[in-house]
Tab-separated table of C-alpha atoms and ligand atoms in Angstrom:
chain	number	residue	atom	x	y	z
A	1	UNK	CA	-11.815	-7.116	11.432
A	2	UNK	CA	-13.157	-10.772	12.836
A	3	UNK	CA	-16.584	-11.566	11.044
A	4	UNK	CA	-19.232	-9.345	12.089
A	5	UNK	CA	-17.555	-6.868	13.636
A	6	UNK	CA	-17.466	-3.045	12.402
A	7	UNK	CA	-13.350	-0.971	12.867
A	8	UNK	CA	-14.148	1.814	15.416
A	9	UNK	CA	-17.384	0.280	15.611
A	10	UNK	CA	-18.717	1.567	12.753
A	11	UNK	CA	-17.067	0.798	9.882
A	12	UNK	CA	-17.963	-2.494	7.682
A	13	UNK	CA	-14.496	-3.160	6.570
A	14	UNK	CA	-15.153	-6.438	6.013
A	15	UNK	CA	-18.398	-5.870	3.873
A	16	UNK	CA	-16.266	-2.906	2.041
A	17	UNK	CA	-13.321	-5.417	0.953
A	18	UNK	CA	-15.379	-7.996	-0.137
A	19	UNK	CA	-16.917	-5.735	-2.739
A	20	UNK	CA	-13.452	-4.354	-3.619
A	21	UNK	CA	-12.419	-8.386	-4.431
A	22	UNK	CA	-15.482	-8.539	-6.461
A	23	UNK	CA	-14.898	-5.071	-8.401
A	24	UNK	CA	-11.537	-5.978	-9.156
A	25	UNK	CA	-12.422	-9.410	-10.169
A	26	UNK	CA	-14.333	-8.006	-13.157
A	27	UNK	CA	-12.174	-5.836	-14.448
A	28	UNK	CA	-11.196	-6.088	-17.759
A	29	UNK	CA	-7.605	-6.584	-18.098
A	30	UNK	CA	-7.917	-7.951	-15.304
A	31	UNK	CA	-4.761	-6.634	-13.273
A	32	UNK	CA	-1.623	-8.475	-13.155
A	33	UNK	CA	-1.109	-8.118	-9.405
A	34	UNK	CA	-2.202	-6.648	-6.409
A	35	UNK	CA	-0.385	-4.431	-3.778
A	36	UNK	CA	-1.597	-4.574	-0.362
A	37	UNK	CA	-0.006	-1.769	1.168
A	38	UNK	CA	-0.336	-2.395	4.891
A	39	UNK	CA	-2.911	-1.742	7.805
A	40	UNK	CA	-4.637	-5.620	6.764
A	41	UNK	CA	-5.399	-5.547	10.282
A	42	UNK	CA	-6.611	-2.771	13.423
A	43	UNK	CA	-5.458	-4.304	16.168
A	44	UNK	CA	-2.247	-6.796	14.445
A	45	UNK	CA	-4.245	-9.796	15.779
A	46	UNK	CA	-3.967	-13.293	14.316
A	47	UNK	CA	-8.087	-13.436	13.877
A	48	UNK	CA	-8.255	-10.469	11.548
A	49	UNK	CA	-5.605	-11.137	10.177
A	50	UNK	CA	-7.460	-14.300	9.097
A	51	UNK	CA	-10.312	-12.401	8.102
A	52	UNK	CA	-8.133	-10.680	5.630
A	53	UNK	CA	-6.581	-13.426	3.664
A	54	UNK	CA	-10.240	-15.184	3.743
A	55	UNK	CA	-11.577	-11.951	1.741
A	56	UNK	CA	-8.182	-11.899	0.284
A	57	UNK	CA	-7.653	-15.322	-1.310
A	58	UNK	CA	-10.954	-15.364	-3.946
A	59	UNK	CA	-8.740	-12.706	-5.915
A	60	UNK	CA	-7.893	-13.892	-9.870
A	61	UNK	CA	-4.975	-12.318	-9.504
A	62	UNK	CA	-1.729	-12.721	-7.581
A	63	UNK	CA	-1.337	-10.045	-4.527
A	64	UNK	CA	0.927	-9.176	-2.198
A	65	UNK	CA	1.072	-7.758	1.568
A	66	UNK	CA	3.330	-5.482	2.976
A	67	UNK	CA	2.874	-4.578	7.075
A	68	UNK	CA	0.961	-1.480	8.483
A	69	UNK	CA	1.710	0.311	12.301
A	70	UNK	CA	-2.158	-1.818	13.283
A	71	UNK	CA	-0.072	-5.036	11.757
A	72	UNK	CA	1.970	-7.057	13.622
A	73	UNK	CA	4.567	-8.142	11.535
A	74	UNK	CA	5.149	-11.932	12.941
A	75	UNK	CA	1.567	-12.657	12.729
A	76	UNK	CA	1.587	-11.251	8.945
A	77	UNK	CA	4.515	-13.032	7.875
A	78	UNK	CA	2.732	-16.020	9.536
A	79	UNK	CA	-0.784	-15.997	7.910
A	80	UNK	CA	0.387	-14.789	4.769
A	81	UNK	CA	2.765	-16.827	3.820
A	82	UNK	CA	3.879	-17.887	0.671
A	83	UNK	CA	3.810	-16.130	-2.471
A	84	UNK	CA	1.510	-13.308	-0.885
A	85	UNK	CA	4.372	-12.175	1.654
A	86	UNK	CA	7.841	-14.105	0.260
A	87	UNK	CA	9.622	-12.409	3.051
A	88	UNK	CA	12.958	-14.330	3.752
A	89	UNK	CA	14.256	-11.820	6.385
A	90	UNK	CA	13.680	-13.109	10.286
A	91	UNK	CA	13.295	-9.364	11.150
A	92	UNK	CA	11.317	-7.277	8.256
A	93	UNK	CA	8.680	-8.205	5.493
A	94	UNK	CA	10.422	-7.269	2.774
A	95	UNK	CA	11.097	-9.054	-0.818
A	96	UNK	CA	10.829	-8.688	-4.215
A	97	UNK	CA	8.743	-9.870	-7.126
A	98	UNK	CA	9.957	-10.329	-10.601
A	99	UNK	CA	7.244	-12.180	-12.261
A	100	UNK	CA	5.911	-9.281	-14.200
A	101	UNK	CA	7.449	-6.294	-16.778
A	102	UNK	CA	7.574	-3.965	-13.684
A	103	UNK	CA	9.666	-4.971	-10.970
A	104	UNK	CA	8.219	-4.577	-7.458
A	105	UNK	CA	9.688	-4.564	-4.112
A	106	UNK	CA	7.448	-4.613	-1.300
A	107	UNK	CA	9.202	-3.439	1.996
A	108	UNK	CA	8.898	-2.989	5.553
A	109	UNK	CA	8.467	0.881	6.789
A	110	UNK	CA	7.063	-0.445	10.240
A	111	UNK	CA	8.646	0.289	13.882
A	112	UNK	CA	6.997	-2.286	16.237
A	113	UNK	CA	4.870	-0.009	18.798
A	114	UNK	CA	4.632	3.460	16.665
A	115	UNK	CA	2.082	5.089	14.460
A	116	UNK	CA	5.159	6.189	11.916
A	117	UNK	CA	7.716	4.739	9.475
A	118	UNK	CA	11.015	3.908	9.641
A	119	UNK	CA	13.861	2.475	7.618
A	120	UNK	CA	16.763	1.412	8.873
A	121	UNK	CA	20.434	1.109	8.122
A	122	UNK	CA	19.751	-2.152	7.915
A	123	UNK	CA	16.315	-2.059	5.115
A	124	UNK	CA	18.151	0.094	3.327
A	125	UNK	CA	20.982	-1.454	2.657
A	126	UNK	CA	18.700	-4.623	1.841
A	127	UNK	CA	16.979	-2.305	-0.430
A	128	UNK	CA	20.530	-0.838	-1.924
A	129	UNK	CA	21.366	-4.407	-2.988
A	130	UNK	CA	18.439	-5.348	-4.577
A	131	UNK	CA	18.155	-2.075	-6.785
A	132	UNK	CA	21.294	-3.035	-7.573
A	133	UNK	CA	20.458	-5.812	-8.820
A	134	UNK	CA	18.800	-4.154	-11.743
A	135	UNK	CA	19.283	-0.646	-12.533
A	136	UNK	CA	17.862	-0.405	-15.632
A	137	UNK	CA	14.660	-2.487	-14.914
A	138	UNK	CA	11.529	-0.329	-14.302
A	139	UNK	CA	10.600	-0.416	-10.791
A	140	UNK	CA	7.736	0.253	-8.092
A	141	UNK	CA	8.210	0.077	-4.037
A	142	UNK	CA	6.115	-0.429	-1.990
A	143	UNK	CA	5.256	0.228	1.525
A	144	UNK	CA	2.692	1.380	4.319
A	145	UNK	CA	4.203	4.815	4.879
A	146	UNK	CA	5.036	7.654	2.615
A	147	UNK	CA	8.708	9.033	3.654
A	148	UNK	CA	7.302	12.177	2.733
A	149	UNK	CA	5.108	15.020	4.142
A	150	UNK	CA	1.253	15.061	2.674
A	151	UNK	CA	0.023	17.815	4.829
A	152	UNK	CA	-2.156	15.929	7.871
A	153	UNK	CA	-1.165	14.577	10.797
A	154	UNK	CA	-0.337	11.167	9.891
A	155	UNK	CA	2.379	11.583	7.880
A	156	UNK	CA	3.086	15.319	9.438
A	157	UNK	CA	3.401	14.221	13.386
A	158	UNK	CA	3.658	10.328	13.100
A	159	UNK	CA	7.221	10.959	10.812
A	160	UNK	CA	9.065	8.799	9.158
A	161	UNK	CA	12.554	7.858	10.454
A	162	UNK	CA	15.444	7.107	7.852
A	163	UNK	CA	13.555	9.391	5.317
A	164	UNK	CA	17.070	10.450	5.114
A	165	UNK	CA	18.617	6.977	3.996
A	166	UNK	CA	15.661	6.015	1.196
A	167	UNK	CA	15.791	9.387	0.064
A	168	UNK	CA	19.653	8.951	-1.040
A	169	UNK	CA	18.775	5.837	-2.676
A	170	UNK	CA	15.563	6.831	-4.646
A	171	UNK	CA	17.969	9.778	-6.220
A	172	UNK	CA	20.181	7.506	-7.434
A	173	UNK	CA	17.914	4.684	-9.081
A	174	UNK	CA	15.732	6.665	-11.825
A	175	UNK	CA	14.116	3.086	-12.773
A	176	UNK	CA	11.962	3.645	-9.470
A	177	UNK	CA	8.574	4.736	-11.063
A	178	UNK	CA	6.536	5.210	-8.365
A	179	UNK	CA	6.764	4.454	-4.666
A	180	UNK	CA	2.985	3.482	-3.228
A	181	UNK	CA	2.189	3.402	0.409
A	182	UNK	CA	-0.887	3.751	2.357
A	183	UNK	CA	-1.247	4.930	5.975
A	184	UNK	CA	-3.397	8.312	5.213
A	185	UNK	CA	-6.708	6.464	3.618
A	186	UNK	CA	-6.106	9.276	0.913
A	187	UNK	CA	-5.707	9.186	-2.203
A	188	UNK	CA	-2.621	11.660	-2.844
A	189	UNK	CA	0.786	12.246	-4.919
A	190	UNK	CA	3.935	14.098	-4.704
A	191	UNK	CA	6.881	14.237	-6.560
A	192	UNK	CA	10.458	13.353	-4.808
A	193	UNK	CA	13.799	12.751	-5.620
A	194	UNK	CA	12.703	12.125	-9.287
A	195	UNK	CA	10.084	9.380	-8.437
A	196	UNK	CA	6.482	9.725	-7.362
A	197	UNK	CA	5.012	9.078	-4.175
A	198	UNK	CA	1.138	7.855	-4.226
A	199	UNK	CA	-0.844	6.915	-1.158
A	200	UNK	CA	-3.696	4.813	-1.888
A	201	UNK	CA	-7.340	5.240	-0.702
A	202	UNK	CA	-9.102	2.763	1.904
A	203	UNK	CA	-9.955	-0.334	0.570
A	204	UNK	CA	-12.268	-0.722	3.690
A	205	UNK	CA	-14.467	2.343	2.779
A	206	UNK	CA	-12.577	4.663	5.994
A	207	UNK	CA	-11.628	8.025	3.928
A	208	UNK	CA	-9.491	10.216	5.899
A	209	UNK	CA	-11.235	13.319	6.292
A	210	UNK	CA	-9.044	15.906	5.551
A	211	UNK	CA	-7.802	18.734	7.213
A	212	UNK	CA	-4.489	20.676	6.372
A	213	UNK	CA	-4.647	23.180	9.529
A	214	UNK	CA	-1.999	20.590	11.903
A	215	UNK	CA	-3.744	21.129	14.379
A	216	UNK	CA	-6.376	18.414	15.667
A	217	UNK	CA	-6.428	14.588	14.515
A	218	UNK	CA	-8.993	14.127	12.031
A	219	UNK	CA	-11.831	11.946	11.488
A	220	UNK	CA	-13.064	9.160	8.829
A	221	UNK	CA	-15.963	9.485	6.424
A	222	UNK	CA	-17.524	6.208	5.969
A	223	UNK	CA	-17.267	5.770	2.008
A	224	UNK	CA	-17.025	3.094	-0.682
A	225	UNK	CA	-14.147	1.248	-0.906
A	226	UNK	CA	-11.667	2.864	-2.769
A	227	UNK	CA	-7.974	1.539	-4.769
A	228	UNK	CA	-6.043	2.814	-7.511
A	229	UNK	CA	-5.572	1.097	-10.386
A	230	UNK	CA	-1.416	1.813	-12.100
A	231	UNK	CA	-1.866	1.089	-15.972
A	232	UNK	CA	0.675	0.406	-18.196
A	233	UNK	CA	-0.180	2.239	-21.559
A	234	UNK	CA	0.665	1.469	-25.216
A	235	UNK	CA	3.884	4.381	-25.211
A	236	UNK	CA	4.935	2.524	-21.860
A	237	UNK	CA	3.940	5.211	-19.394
A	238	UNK	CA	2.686	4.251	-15.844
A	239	UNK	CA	-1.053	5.840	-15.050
A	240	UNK	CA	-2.345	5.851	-11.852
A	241	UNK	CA	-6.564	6.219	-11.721
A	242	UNK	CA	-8.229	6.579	-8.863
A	243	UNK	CA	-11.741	3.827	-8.363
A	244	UNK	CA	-14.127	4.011	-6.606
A	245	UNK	CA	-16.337	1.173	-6.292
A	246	UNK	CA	-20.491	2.321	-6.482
A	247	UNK	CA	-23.234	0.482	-5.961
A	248	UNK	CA	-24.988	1.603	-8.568
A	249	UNK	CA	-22.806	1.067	-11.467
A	250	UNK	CA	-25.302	2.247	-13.873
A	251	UNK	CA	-24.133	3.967	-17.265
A	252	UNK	CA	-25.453	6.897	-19.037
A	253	UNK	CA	-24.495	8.220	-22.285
A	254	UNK	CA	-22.435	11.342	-22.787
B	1	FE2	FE1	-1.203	3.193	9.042
């Protein structure tokens, strides 16, 4: 949001990301990269968007922004530009970074004026070409929306259009490790077509409450900020862990 104001009125996102750019800061590894996976903004206005890259920018590492449905894709590809959003397309944010043993490519799931996802004929055949590109290379997507049911409304209702068309690529590519999206302020996996979809938790403290019934749109707790952290071990597999970001960060002995 601008400075000093809360999203939906009461929710210091601001405040909340700041102390996630700080958290992450001190970790040790410190990360390699980080994936913004959409919703930088709640109302896709150039201000927040701002606001965003200002918290953004102290961060050690590199990171990277893909668009949410509250985006507005001209006005991301605008203040991020650069190496944070290295979108070439005139139409969708999408691109791909090789700089590190994982190979990540960041696309564009939005549909200017809905809540869902979409991809396209033509993102997926963008997205065909590139995974072509390198078969055998171990790979992560990334995007706001999962193409995938979770259970709630958001994913549920707001659908994704051209699940169909990623779905026949992801079965055929078996170097896609994981595909991460946001969108449901949830931390959450499912397996499909061979790969793994994770959504990530709210890095501006707005959980999703959740309810599985379908039946009314649910709420927010107001909680820490939240990310998930995908490590690399020793025997090459790719964790995902779940952080939370306390205030008191106090340890006690087991
Ligand atoms: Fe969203």
């Amino acid at each position: 949001m601008e400075p000093g104001r809360k999203t939906c009125d009461v929710a210091p996102t601001s405040e909340r990301l700041a102390q996630l750019v700080s958290c992450l800061n001190k970790l040790d590894p410190l990360p390699d990269v980080a994936l913004i996976t959409g919703d930088i903004t709640h109302d896709g206005t150039a201000a927040q968007a701002a606001q965003a890259k200002h918290l953004l920018d102290p961060l050690k590492m590199p990171y990277h922004v893909v668009p949410g449905n509250h985006d507005d894709r001209t006005t991301l590809a605008k203040v991020f530009s650069g190496s944070t959003c290295p979108a070439q397309d005139e139409e969708f944010l999408h691109y791909v970074i090789e700089d590190h043993d994982i190979r990540l490519i960041g696309l564009d799931s939005t549909k200017p004026g809905a809540p869902g996802g979409e991809i396209c004929q033509r993102r997926a055949d963008w997205l065909q070409a590139r995974l072509n590109e390198a078969p055998e290379r171990p790979t992560v997507l990334f995007m706001h929306h999962p193409p995938v049911k979770f259970g709630v409304l958001e994913t549920d209702e707001d659908g994704f259009q051209g699940a169909d068309l990623l779905e026949g690529l992801v079965e055929r590519f078996p170097n896609i490790e994981r595909i991460l999206c946001g969108h449901i302020h949830l931390t959450a996996h499912t397996q499909w077509r061979g790969t793994v979809v994770s959504t990530a938790p709210s890095a501006g403290g707005m959980r999703l409450a959740l309810d599985l019934t379908l039946k009314k749109s649910s709420g927010f707790h107001l909680t820490n900020p939240e990310f998930q952290l995908h490590h690399r071990t020793t025997d090459g597999g790719l964790v995902t862990h779940q952080v939370e970001v306390l205030e008191n960060d106090k340890l006690y002995l087991f």
